[in-house]
Amino acid sequence: MFWIKLLVCLLAGVGAGLGTGFAGMSAAVVITPLLVTFLHVPAYTAVGIALCSDVFASLVSAYTYKKNGNLDIKNGLTMMATIIVFTAFGSYVSSLIPHSTLESFSIIVTLVMGCKFIIAPIVKSHEQMKEMSPLERTLKSVACGCVIGFVCGFAGAGGGIMMLMALTLILGYELKTAVGTSVFIMSFTALTGGMSHFIMGDWPDPLILTFCVVFTFGFAQLGAVIANKVKPVTLNRITGIILVILAITVILVEYIRL
């Protein structure tokens, strides 16, 4: 049983860590279905483990991107505050309205974004990013935060990928700054979510928790270091491949669970 836990957590950590370091993806998208399917961890507890892993992976990734000048803290804080508020609002609305159509939302967005990065790489420079006025960027950050927060609270997933989509397609960020800002935001939102899960739920298996946190942290750091050294086009394609593989893997895991 020990070796099965080690192997599953290693696979989860590799996928979640590289996804976070390269693409600013939430670790929960990978860790949760793997723990539930192969280790039979209760879904609520698995999400808590994933969020805890997300905190450390996102922090180390954000630090690496910050060192390389690829992090927009000002607009990141604006979007983060809005996301937290509207996540709570979305959760409340979710308790009142059926939302089965949104269950696969994050998987679809992940697949589409992956194909977009492979086919049409984003190669904007930091100078081109500054063409948008500070006021316009702030207003768009708030608007995107409202939508992302509501969807996360309503559907329970999609935050990391939706942030990446908003930062690149709407706010005009080049990919490295988009990923850096995304993981910066996630480090705080994951901390809030993780604490809530552990306070309101059961304490997880310490071995599984430790393995997931350590492996995700290590591979997130590796992914962030590599991402900040490669050319923008190369990073786009690596990110796209990771997202496409992730989407297909999650679909297959969900099929196995059925």
mmCIF file of C-alpha atoms in Angstrom, residues 21-162:
data_model
loop_
_atom_site.group_PDB
_atom_site.id
_atom_site.type_symbol
_atom_site.label_atom_id
_atom_site.label_comp_id
_atom_site.label_asym_id
_atom_site.label_seq_id
_atom_site.Cartn_x
_atom_site.Cartn_y
_atom_site.Cartn_z
ATOM 1 C CA GLY A 21 5.179 25.830 -13.109
ATOM 2 C CA PHE A 22 4.633 25.959 -16.863
ATOM 3 C CA ALA A 23 0.995 26.976 -17.233
ATOM 4 C CA GLY A 24 -0.202 28.434 -13.917
ATOM 5 C CA MET A 25 -2.638 25.549 -13.616
ATOM 6 C CA SER A 26 -4.363 24.603 -10.393
ATOM 7 C CA ALA A 27 -2.942 21.418 -8.873
ATOM 8 C CA ALA A 28 -6.465 20.318 -7.956
ATOM 9 C CA VAL A 29 -7.238 19.529 -11.600
ATOM 10 C CA VAL A 30 -4.687 16.685 -11.535
ATOM 11 C CA ILE A 31 -4.382 15.623 -7.902
ATOM 12 C CA THR A 32 -8.062 15.368 -6.978
ATOM 13 C CA PRO A 33 -9.224 12.853 -9.641
ATOM 14 C CA LEU A 34 -6.096 10.689 -9.219
ATOM 15 C CA LEU A 35 -6.447 10.449 -5.426
ATOM 16 C CA VAL A 36 -10.172 9.748 -5.638
ATOM 17 C CA THR A 37 -9.858 7.148 -8.406
ATOM 18 C CA PHE A 38 -6.750 5.197 -7.410
ATOM 19 C CA LEU A 39 -6.415 5.739 -3.630
ATOM 20 C CA HIS A 40 -10.150 6.054 -2.872
ATOM 21 C CA VAL A 41 -9.633 9.281 -0.939
ATOM 22 C CA PRO A 42 -12.969 11.045 -0.238
ATOM 23 C CA ALA A 43 -13.481 13.816 -2.805
ATOM 24 C CA TYR A 44 -13.690 16.609 -0.228
ATOM 25 C CA THR A 45 -10.455 15.476 1.445
ATOM 26 C CA ALA A 46 -8.720 15.065 -1.930
ATOM 27 C CA VAL A 47 -9.566 18.656 -2.849
ATOM 28 C CA GLY A 48 -8.100 19.802 0.475
ATOM 29 C CA ILE A 49 -4.856 17.902 -0.206
ATOM 30 C CA ALA A 50 -4.694 19.380 -3.709
ATOM 31 C CA LEU A 51 -5.240 22.914 -2.439
ATOM 32 C CA CYS A 52 -2.557 22.476 0.218
ATOM 33 C CA SER A 53 -0.163 21.260 -2.482
ATOM 34 C CA ASP A 54 -1.206 24.225 -4.607
ATOM 35 C CA VAL A 55 -0.156 26.727 -1.933
ATOM 36 C CA PHE A 56 3.494 25.695 -1.837
ATOM 37 C CA ALA A 57 3.746 24.948 -5.573
ATOM 38 C CA SER A 58 2.242 28.309 -6.498
ATOM 39 C CA LEU A 59 4.410 30.210 -4.011
ATOM 40 C CA VAL A 60 7.683 28.752 -5.305
ATOM 41 C CA SER A 61 6.553 29.280 -8.905
ATOM 42 C CA ALA A 62 5.516 32.897 -8.231
ATOM 43 C CA TYR A 63 8.870 33.575 -6.553
ATOM 44 C CA THR A 64 10.743 32.224 -9.571
ATOM 45 C CA TYR A 65 8.663 34.278 -12.011
ATOM 46 C CA LYS A 66 9.117 37.379 -9.830
ATOM 47 C CA LYS A 67 12.921 36.964 -9.881
ATOM 48 C CA ASN A 68 12.769 36.985 -13.664
ATOM 49 C CA GLY A 69 10.539 40.075 -13.838
ATOM 50 C CA ASN A 70 7.465 38.135 -14.950
ATOM 51 C CA LEU A 71 4.923 39.042 -12.271
ATOM 52 C CA ASP A 72 2.361 41.883 -12.109
ATOM 53 C CA ILE A 73 1.611 42.177 -8.382
ATOM 54 C CA LYS A 74 -0.594 45.294 -8.571
ATOM 55 C CA ASN A 75 -3.194 43.900 -10.950
ATOM 56 C CA GLY A 76 -2.724 40.449 -9.459
ATOM 57 C CA LEU A 77 -3.892 41.702 -6.058
ATOM 58 C CA THR A 78 -6.854 43.490 -7.665
ATOM 59 C CA MET A 79 -7.989 40.369 -9.480
ATOM 60 C CA MET A 80 -7.357 38.153 -6.442
ATOM 61 C CA ALA A 81 -9.558 40.283 -4.152
ATOM 62 C CA THR A 82 -12.376 40.247 -6.696
ATOM 63 C CA ILE A 83 -12.077 36.492 -7.244
ATOM 64 C CA ILE A 84 -12.305 35.757 -3.506
ATOM 65 C CA VAL A 85 -15.460 37.880 -3.118
ATOM 66 C CA PHE A 86 -17.226 36.441 -6.154
ATOM 67 C CA THR A 87 -16.196 32.878 -5.349
ATOM 68 C CA ALA A 88 -18.230 33.190 -2.158
ATOM 69 C CA PHE A 89 -21.132 34.644 -4.139
ATOM 70 C CA GLY A 90 -20.900 31.889 -6.749
ATOM 71 C CA SER A 91 -20.908 29.219 -4.040
ATOM 72 C CA TYR A 92 -24.116 30.665 -2.603
ATOM 73 C CA VAL A 93 -25.850 30.746 -6.004
ATOM 74 C CA SER A 94 -24.586 27.217 -6.689
ATOM 75 C CA SER A 95 -26.498 25.928 -3.674
ATOM 76 C CA LEU A 96 -29.741 27.221 -5.198
ATOM 77 C CA ILE A 97 -29.445 26.347 -8.893
ATOM 78 C CA PRO A 98 -28.619 23.046 -10.694
ATOM 79 C CA HIS A 99 -25.450 23.408 -12.749
ATOM 80 C CA SER A 100 -24.747 20.067 -14.389
ATOM 81 C CA THR A 101 -23.842 21.813 -17.657
ATOM 82 C CA LEU A 102 -20.812 23.411 -15.975
ATOM 83 C CA GLU A 103 -19.325 20.207 -14.568
ATOM 84 C CA SER A 104 -16.986 19.722 -17.544
ATOM 85 C CA PHE A 105 -16.379 23.446 -18.067
ATOM 86 C CA SER A 106 -12.765 23.464 -16.881
ATOM 87 C CA ILE A 107 -11.865 20.420 -19.010
ATOM 88 C CA ILE A 108 -13.234 22.064 -22.155
ATOM 89 C CA VAL A 109 -11.448 25.346 -21.428
ATOM 90 C CA THR A 110 -8.202 23.476 -20.732
ATOM 91 C CA LEU A 111 -8.378 21.596 -24.048
ATOM 92 C CA VAL A 112 -9.233 24.728 -26.044
ATOM 93 C CA MET A 113 -6.476 26.788 -24.412
ATOM 94 C CA GLY A 114 -3.950 24.017 -25.003
ATOM 95 C CA CYS A 115 -4.772 23.889 -28.713
ATOM 96 C CA LYS A 116 -4.644 27.689 -28.907
ATOM 97 C CA PHE A 117 -1.122 27.866 -27.432
ATOM 98 C CA ILE A 118 0.114 25.170 -29.845
ATOM 99 C CA ILE A 119 -1.507 26.581 -32.993
ATOM 100 C CA ALA A 120 -1.282 30.341 -32.283
ATOM 101 C CA PRO A 121 1.470 31.101 -29.739
ATOM 102 C CA ILE A 122 1.297 34.353 -27.750
ATOM 103 C CA VAL A 123 4.571 36.192 -28.371
ATOM 104 C CA LYS A 124 3.852 39.670 -26.989
ATOM 105 C CA SER A 125 6.689 41.523 -25.287
ATOM 106 C CA HIS A 126 6.660 43.458 -22.010
ATOM 107 C CA GLU A 127 6.648 46.687 -24.064
ATOM 108 C CA GLN A 128 3.505 45.629 -25.950
ATOM 109 C CA MET A 129 1.833 44.786 -22.638
ATOM 110 C CA LYS A 130 2.244 48.412 -21.516
ATOM 111 C CA GLU A 131 0.178 49.708 -24.452
ATOM 112 C CA MET A 132 -2.950 49.221 -22.312
ATOM 113 C CA SER A 133 -3.522 52.076 -19.849
ATOM 114 C CA PRO A 134 -3.283 51.334 -16.082
ATOM 115 C CA LEU A 135 -6.950 52.297 -15.587
ATOM 116 C CA GLU A 136 -8.150 50.028 -18.382
ATOM 117 C CA ARG A 137 -6.020 47.160 -17.045
ATOM 118 C CA THR A 138 -7.400 47.637 -13.522
ATOM 119 C CA LEU A 139 -11.019 47.731 -14.716
ATOM 120 C CA LYS A 140 -10.501 44.617 -16.823
ATOM 121 C CA SER A 141 -8.801 42.887 -13.873
ATOM 122 C CA VAL A 142 -11.874 43.543 -11.726
ATOM 123 C CA ALA A 143 -14.276 42.395 -14.471
ATOM 124 C CA CYS A 144 -12.292 39.192 -15.097
ATOM 125 C CA GLY A 145 -12.044 38.559 -11.358
ATOM 126 C CA CYS A 146 -15.825 38.778 -11.045
ATOM 127 C CA VAL A 147 -16.395 36.201 -13.791
ATOM 128 C CA ILE A 148 -13.604 33.838 -12.701
ATOM 129 C CA GLY A 149 -14.596 33.992 -9.037
ATOM 130 C CA PHE A 150 -18.258 33.356 -9.782
ATOM 131 C CA VAL A 151 -17.519 30.377 -12.052
ATOM 132 C CA CYS A 152 -15.079 28.902 -9.501
ATOM 133 C CA GLY A 153 -17.629 29.209 -6.719
ATOM 134 C CA PHE A 154 -20.474 27.961 -8.897
ATOM 135 C CA ALA A 155 -18.759 25.077 -10.698
ATOM 136 C CA GLY A 156 -15.964 24.359 -8.218
ATOM 137 C CA ALA A 157 -13.121 24.373 -10.758
ATOM 138 C CA GLY A 158 -11.446 26.186 -13.610
ATOM 139 C CA GLY A 159 -9.695 29.014 -11.751
ATOM 140 C CA GLY A 160 -6.122 28.545 -12.918
ATOM 141 C CA ILE A 161 -6.943 27.993 -16.570
ATOM 142 C CA MET A 162 -9.530 30.788 -16.631
#
